[in-house]
PDB file of C-alpha atoms in Angstrom:
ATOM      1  CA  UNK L  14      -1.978  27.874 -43.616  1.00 32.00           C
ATOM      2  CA  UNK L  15       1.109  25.876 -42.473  1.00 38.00           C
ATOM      3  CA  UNK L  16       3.975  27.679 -40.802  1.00 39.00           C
ATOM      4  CA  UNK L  17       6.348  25.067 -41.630  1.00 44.00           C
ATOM      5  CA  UNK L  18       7.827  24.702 -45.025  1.00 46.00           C
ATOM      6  CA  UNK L  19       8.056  20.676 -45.568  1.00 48.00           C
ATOM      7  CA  UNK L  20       9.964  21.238 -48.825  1.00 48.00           C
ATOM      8  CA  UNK L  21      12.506  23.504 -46.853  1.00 47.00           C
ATOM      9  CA  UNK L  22      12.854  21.090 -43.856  1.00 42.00           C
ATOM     10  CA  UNK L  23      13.274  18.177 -46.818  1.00 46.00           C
ATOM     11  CA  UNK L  24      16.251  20.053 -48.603  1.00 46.00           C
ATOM     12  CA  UNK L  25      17.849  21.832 -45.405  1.00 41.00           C
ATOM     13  CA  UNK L  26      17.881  19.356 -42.106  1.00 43.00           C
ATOM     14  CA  UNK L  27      18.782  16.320 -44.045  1.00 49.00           C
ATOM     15  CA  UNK L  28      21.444  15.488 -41.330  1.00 55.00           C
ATOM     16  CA  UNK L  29      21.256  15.990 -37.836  1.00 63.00           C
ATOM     17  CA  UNK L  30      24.194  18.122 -36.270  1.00 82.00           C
ATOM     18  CA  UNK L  31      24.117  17.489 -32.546  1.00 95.00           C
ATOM     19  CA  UNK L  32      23.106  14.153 -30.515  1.00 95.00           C
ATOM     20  CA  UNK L  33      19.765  15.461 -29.101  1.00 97.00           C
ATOM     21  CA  UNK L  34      17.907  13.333 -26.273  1.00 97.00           C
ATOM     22  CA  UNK L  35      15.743  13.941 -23.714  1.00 98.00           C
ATOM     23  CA  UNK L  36      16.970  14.362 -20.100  1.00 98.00           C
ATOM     24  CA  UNK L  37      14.117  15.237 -17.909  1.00 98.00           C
ATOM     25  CA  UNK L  38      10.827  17.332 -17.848  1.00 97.00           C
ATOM     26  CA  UNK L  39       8.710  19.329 -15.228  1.00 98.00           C
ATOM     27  CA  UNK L  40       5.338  19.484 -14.720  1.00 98.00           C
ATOM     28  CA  UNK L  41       3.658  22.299 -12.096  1.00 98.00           C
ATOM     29  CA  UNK L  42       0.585  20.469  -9.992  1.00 98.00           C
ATOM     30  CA  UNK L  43      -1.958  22.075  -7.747  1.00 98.00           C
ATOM     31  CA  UNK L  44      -2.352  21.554  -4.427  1.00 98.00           C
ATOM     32  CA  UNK L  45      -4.830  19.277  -4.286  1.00 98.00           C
ATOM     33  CA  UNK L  46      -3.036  16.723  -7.430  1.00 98.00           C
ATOM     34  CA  UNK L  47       0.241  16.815  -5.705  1.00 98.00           C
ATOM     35  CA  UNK L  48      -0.698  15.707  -1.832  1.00 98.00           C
ATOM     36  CA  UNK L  49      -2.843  13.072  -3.712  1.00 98.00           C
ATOM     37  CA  UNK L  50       0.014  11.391  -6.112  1.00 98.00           C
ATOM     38  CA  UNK L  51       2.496  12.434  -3.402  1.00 97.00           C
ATOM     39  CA  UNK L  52       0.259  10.083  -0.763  1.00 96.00           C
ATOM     40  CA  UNK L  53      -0.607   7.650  -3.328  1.00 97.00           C
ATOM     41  CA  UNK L  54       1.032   3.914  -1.650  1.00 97.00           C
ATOM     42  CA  UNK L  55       0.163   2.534  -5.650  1.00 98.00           C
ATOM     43  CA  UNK L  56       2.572   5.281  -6.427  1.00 98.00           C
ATOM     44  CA  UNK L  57       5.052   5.145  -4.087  1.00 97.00           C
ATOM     45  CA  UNK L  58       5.279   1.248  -3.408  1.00 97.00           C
ATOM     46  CA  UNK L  59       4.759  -0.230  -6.808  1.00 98.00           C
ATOM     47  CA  UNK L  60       4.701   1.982  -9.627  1.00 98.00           C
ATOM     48  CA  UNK L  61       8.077   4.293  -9.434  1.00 98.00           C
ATOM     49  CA  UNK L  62      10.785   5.825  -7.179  1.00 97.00           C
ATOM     50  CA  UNK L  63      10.106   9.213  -5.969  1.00 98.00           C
ATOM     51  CA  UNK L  64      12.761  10.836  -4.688  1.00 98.00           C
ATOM     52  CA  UNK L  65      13.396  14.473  -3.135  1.00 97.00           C
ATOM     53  CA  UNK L  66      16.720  15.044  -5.591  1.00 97.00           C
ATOM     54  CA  UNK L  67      20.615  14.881  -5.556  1.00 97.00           C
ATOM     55  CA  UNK L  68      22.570  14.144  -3.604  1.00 95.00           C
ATOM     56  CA  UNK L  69      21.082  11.769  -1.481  1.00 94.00           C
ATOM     57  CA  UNK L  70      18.045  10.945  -3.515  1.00 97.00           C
ATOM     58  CA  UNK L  71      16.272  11.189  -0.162  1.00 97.00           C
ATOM     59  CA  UNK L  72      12.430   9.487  -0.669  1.00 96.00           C
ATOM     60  CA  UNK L  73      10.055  12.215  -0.396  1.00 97.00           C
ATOM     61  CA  UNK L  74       7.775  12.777   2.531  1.00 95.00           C
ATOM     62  CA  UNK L  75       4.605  14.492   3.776  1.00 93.00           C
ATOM     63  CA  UNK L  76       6.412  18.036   3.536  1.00 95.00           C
ATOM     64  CA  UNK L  77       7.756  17.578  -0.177  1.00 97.00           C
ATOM     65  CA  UNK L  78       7.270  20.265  -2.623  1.00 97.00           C
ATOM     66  CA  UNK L  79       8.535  18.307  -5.160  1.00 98.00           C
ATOM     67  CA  UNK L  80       9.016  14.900  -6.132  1.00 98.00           C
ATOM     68  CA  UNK L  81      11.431  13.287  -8.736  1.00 98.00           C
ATOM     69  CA  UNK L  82      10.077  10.193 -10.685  1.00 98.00           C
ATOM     70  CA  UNK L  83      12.944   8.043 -11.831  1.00 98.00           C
ATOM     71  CA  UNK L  84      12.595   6.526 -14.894  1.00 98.00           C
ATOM     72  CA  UNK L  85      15.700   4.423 -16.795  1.00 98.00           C
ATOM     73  CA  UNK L  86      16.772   6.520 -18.876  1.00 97.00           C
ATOM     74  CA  UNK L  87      14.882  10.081 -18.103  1.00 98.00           C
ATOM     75  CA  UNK L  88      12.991  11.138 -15.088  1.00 98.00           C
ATOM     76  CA  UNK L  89       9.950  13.138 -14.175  1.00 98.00           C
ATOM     77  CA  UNK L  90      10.330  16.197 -12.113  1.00 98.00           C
ATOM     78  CA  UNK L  91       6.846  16.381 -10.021  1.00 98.00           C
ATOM     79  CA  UNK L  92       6.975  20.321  -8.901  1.00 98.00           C
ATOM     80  CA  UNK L  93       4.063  21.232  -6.266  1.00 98.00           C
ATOM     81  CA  UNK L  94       2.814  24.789  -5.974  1.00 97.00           C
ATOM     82  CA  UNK L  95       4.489  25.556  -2.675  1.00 94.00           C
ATOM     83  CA  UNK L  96       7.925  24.723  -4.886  1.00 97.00           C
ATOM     84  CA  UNK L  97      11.209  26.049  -4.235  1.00 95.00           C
ATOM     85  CA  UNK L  98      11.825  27.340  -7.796  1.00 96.00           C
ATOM     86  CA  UNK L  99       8.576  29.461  -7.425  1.00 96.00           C
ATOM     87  CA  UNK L 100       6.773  27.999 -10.469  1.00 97.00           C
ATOM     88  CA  UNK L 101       3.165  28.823 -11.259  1.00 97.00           C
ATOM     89  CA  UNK L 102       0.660  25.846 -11.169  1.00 98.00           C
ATOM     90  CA  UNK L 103       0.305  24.715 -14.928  1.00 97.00           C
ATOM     91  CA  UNK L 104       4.027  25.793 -15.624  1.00 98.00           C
ATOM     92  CA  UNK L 105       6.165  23.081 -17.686  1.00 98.00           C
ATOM     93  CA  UNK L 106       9.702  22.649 -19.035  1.00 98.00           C
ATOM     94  CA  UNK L 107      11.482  19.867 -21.225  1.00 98.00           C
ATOM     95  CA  UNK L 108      15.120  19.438 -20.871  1.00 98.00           C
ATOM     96  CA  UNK L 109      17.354  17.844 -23.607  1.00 98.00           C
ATOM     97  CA  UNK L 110      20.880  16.257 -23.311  1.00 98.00           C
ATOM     98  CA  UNK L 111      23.111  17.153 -26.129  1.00 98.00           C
ATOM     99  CA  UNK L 112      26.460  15.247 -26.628  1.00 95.00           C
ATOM    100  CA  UNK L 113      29.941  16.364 -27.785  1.00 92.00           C
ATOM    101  CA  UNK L 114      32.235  13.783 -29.297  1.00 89.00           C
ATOM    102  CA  UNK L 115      35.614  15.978 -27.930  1.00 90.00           C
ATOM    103  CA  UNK L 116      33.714  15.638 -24.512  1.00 93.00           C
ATOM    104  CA  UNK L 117      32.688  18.512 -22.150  1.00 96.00           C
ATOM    105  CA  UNK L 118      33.541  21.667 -21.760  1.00 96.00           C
ATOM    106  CA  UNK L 119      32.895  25.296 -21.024  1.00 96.00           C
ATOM    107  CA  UNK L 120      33.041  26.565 -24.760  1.00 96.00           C
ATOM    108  CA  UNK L 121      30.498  23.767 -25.811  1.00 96.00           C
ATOM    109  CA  UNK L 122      28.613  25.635 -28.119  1.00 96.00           C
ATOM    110  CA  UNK L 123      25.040  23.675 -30.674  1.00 97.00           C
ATOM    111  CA  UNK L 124      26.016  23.620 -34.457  1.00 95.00           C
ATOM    112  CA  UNK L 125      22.412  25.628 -36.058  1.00 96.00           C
ATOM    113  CA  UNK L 126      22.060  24.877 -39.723  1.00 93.00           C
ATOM    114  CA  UNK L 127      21.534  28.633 -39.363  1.00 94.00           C
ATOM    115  CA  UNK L 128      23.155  31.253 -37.687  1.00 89.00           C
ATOM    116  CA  UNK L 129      22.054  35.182 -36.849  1.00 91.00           C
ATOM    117  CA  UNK L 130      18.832  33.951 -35.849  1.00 95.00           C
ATOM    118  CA  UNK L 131      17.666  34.615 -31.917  1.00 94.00           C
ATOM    119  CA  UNK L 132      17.398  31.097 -31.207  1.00 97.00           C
ATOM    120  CA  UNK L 133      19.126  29.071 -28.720  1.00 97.00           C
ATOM    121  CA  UNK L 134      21.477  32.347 -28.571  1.00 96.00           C
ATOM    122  CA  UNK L 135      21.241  32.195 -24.623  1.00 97.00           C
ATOM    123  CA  UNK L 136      23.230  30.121 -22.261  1.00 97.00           C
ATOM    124  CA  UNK L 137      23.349  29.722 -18.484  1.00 97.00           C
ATOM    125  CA  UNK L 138      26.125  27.156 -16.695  1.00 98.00           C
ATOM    126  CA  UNK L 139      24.568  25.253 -13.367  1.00 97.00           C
ATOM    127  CA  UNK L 140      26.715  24.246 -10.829  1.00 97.00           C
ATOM    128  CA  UNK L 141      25.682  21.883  -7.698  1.00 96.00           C
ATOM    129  CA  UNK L 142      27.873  21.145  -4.352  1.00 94.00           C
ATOM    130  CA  UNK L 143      28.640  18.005  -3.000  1.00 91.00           C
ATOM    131  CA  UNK L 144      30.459  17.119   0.185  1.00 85.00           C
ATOM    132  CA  UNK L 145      31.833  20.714   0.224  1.00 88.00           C
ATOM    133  CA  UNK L 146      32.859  20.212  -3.393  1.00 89.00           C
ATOM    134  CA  UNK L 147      31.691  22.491  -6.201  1.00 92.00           C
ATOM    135  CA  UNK L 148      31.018  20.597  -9.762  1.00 93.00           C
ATOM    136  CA  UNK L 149      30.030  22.276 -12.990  1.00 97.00           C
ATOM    137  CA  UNK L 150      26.591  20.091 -13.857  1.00 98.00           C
ATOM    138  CA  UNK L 151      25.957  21.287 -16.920  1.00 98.00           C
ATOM    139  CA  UNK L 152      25.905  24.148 -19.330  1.00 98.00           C
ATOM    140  CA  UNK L 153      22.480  25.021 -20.950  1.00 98.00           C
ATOM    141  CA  UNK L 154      21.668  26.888 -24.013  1.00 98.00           C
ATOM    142  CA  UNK L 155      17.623  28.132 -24.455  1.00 98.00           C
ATOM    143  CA  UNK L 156      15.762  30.997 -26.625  1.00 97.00           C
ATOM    144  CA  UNK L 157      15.920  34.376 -24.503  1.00 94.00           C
ATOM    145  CA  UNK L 158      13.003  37.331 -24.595  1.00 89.00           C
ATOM    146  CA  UNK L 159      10.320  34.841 -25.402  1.00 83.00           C
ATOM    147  CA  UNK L 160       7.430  34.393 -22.676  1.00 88.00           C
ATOM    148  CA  UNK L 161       6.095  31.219 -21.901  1.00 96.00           C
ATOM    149  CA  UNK L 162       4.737  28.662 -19.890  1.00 97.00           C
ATOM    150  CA  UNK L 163       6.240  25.901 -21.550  1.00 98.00           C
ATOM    151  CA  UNK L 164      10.360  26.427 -21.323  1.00 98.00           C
ATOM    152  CA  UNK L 165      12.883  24.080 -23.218  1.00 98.00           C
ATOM    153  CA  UNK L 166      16.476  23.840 -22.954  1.00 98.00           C
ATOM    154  CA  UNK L 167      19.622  21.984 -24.178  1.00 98.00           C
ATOM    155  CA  UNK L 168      22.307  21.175 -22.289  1.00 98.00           C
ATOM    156  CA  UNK L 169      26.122  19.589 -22.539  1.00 98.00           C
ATOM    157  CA  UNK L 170      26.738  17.565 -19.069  1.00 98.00           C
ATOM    158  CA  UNK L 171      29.815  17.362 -17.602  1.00 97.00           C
ATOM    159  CA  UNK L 172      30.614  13.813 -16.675  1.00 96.00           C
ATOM    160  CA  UNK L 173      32.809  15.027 -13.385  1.00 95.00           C
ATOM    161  CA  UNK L 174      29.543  15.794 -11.902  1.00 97.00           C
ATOM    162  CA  UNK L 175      28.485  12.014 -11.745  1.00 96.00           C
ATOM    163  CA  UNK L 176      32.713  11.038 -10.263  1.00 95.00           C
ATOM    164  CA  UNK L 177      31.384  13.945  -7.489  1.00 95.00           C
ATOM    165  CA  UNK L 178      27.831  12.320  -7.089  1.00 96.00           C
ATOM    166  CA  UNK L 179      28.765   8.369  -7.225  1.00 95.00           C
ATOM    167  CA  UNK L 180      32.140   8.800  -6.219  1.00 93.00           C
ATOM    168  CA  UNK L 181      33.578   7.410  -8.914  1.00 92.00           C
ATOM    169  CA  UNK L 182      35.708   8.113 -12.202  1.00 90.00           C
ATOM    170  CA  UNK L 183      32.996   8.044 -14.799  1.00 91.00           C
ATOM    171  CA  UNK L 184      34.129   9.208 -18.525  1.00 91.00           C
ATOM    172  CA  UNK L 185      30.527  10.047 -19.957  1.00 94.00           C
ATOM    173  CA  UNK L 186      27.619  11.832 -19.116  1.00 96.00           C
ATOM    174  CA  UNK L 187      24.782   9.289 -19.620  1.00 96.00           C
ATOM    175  CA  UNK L 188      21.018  10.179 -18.161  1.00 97.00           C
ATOM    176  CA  UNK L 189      21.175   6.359 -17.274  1.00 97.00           C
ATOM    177  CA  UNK L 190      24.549   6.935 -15.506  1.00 97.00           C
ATOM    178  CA  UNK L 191      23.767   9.304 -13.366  1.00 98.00           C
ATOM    179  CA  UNK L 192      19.793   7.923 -12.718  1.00 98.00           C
ATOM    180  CA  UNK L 193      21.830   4.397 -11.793  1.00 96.00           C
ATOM    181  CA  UNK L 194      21.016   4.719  -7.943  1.00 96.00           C
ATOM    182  CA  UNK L 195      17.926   6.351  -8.207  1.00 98.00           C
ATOM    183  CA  UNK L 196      15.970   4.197 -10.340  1.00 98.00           C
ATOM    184  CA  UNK L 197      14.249   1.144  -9.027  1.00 98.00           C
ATOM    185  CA  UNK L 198      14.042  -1.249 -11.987  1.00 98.00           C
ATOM    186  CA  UNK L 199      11.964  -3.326  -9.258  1.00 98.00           C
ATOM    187  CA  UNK L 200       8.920  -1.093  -9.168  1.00 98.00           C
ATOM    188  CA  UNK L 201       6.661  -0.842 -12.720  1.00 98.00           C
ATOM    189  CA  UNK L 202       7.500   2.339 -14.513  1.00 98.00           C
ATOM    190  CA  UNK L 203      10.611   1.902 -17.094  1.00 98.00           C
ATOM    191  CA  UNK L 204      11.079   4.717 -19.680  1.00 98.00           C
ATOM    192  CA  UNK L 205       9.345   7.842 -21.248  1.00 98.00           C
ATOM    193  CA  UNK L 206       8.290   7.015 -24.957  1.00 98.00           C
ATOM    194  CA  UNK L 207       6.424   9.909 -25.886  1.00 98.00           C
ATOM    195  CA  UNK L 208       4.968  13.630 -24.656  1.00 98.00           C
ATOM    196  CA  UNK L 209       1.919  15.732 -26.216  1.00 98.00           C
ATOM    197  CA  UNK L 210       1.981  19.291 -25.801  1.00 98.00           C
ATOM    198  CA  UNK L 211      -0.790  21.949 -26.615  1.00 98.00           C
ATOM    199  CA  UNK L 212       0.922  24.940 -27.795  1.00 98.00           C
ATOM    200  CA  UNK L 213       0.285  28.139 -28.996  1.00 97.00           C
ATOM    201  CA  UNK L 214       1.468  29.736 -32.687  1.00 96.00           C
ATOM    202  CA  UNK L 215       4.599  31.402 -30.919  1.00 96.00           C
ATOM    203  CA  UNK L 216       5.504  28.727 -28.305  1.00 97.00           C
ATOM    204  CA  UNK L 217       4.684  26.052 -31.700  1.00 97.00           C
ATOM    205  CA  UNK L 218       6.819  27.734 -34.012  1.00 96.00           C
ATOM    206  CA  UNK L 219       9.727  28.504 -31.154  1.00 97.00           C
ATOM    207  CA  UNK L 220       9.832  24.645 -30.118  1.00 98.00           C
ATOM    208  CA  UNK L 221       9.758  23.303 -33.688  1.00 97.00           C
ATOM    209  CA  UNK L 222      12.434  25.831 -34.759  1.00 97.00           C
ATOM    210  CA  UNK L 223      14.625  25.226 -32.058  1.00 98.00           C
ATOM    211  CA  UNK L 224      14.717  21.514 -32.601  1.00 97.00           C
ATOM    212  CA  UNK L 225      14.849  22.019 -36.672  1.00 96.00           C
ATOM    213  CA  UNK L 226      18.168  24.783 -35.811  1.00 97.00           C
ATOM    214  CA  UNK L 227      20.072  21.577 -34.111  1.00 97.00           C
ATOM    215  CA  UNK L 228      19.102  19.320 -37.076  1.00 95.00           C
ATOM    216  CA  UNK L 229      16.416  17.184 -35.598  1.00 95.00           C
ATOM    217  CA  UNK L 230      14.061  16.003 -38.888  1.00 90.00           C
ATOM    218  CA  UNK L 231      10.703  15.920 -38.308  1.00 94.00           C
ATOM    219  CA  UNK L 232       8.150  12.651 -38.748  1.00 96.00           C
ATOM    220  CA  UNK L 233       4.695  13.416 -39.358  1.00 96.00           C
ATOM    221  CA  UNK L 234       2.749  15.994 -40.010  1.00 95.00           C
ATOM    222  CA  UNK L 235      -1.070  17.076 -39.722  1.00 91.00           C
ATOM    223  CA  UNK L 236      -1.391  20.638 -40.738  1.00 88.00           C
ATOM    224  CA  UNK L 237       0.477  22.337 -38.149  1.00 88.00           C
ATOM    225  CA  UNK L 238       0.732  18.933 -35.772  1.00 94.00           C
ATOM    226  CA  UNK L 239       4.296  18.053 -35.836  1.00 98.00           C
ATOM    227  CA  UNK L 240       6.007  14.697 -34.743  1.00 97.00           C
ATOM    228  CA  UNK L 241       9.255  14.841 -34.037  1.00 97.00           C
ATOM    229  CA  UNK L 242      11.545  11.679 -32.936  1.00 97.00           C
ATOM    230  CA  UNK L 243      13.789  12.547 -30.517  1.00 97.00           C
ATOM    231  CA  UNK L 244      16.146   9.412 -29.392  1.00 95.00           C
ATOM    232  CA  UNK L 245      12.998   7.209 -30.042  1.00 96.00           C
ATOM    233  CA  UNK L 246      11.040   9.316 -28.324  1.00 97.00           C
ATOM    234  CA  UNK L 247       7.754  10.805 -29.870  1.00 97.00           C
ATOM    235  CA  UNK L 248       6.999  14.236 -29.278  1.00 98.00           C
ATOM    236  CA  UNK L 249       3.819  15.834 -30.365  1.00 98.00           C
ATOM    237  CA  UNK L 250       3.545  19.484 -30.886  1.00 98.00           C
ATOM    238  CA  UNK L 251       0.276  20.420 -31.243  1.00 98.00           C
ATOM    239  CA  UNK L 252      -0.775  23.805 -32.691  1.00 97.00           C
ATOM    240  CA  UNK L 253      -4.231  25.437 -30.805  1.00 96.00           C
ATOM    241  CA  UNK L 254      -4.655  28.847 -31.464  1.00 95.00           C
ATOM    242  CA  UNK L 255      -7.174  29.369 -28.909  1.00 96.00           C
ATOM    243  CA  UNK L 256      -4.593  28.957 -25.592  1.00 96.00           C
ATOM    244  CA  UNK L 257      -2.621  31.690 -23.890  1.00 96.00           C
ATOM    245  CA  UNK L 258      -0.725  29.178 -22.319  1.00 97.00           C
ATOM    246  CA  UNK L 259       0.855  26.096 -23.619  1.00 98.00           C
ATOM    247  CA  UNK L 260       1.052  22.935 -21.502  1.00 98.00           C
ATOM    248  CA  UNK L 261       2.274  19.471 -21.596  1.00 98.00           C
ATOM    249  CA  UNK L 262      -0.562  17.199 -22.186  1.00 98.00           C
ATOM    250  CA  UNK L 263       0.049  13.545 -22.027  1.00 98.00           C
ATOM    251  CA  UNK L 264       2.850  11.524 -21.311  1.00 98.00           C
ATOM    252  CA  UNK L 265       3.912   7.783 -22.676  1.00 98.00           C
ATOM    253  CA  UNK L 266       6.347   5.927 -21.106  1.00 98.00           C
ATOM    254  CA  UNK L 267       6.758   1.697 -20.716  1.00 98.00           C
ATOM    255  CA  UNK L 268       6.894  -0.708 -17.935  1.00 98.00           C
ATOM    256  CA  UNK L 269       8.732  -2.995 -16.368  1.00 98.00           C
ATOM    257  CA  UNK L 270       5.475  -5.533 -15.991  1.00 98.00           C
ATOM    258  CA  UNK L 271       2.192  -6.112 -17.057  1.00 98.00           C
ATOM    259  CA  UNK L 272      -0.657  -3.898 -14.829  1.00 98.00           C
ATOM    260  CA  UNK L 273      -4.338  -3.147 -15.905  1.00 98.00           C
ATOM    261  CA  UNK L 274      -5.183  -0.409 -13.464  1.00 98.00           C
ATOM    262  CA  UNK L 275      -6.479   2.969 -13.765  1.00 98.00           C
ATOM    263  CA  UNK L 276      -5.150   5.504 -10.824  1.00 98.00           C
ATOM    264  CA  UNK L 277      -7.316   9.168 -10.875  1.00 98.00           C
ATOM    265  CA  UNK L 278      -6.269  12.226  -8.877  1.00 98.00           C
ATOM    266  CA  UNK L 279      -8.275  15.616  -9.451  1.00 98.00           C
ATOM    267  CA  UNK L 280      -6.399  16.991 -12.280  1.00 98.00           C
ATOM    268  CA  UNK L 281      -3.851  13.582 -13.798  1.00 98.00           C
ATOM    269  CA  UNK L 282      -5.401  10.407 -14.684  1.00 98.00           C
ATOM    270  CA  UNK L 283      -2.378   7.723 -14.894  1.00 98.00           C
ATOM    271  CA  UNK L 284      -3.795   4.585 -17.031  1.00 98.00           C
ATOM    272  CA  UNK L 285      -2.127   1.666 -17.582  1.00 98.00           C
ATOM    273  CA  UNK L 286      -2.484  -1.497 -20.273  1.00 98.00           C
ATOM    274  CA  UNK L 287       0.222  -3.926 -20.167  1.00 98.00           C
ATOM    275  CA  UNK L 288       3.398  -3.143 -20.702  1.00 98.00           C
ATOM    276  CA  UNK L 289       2.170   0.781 -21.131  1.00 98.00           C
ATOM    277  CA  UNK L 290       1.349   3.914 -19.064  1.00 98.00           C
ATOM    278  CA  UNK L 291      -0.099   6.600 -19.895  1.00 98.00           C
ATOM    279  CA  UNK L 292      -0.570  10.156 -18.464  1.00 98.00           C
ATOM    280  CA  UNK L 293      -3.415  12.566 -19.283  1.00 98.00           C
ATOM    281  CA  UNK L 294      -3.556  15.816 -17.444  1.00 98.00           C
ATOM    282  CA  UNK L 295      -6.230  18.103 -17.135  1.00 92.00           C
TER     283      UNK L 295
END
């Protein structure tokens, strides 16, 4: 039995309220996956920037626990299980960018096509310092008193952040503003185009409902598959009843050039065919 009502999403999220894209995503490698990507000199030389994070962008080393792959307009964030944020192995996240036309501020709030629901009721504000300077980077707003292993959240960015981190006056928050140093457009990997997930019914229903509250329209179903298009990006929920815990699957993204090679750590398996990569993990 489907728990989403096509007729209702038809009549109800004709129009999309808020500019929704995707920012970044996590992923939570073992041991073993993340020295061997981490050490990879496909990886590191040709394929992507990794980076150790703001400010500095710093290139990642043998020490590492995590490892930021910089993409045009998104970026991957590579955690290992010795992280500093203390996430599990197998633990995920996807964060999405949302836009206000009056620009950025504290009371940012998401228009839901419903209200009085406990979705996306929750909101946290991150700040960051740089060169002794304290910047607001963005406000976030996520479902609280769910559990999961597969967060989301949406957040306004404030565009001072990027005048503090390029040192410069810069009057929107872009992704491919404030990636601008840190990706390579030299080395293969371009831009995210699509993510599977494996979910189960309660992380399924939360992620679809979230996205449905800010007026994202969804296009395709199987059952209860959803595709949802998300700034031209594809993401697949997929409904298995039989997990406890839901995971990001496989990842799409383009490149820059042309490559035909197949690179296989214990648990990821990163395939490319011409102008396309993707990532399948285990």
């Amino acid at each position: 039995m489907s728990i989403i009502n096509e007729k209702r999403i038809v009549d109800t999220f004709k129009k999309a309220l808020n500019t929704v894209s995707l920012d970044h995503f996590y992923i939570t490698l073992d041991s073993v996956t993340f020295t061997q990507l981490k050490g990879s000199d496909f990886i590191n030389s040709q394929y992507a920037n990794l980076d150790q994070g703001i400010p500095d962008f710093t290139p990642i080393n043998a020490s590492s626990t995590s490892a930021y792959l910089r993409g045009k307009r998104q970026y991957i964030e590579i955690l290992g299980p010795q992280n500093a944020f203390n996430e599990p192995v197998g633990k995920s996240g996807i964060g999405f960018a949302l836009s206000e036309k009056k620009g950025f501020s504290l009371a940012n709030a998401p228009k839901l096509h419903e209200t009085g629901t406990k979705f996306l009721k929750a909101a946290d504000t991150v700040s960051f310092s740089i060169n002794n300077t304290a910047a607001v980077w963005y406000k976030a707003f996520y479902t609280y008193g769910m559990a999961t292993n597969l967060s989301t959240w949406y957040a306004y960015y404030n565009p001072e952040f990027l005048g503090h981190l390029h040192d410069e006056e810069i009057s929107e928050y872009t992704s491919q503003a404030f990636l601008k140093t840190a990706y390579h457009p030299n080395k293969l990997f371009n831009e995210i185009t699509g993510i599977e997930m494996h979910c189960n019914l309660a992380d399924h229903f939360r992620i679809a409902r979230e996205l449905q509250l800010l007026g994202c329209t969804i296009a395709g179903k199987n059952n209860n598959d959803l595709l949802y298009v998300v700034d031209g990006i594809k993401l697949s929920i997929r409904l298995d009843v039989t997990l406890d815990k839901s995971k990001i699957t496989t990842i799409a993204a383009t490149l820059n050039a042309p490559d035909h090679r197949t690179i296989t750590f214990k648990n990821l398996t990163i395939k490319n065919t011409g102008y396309q990569t993707v990532w399948s993990l285990n």
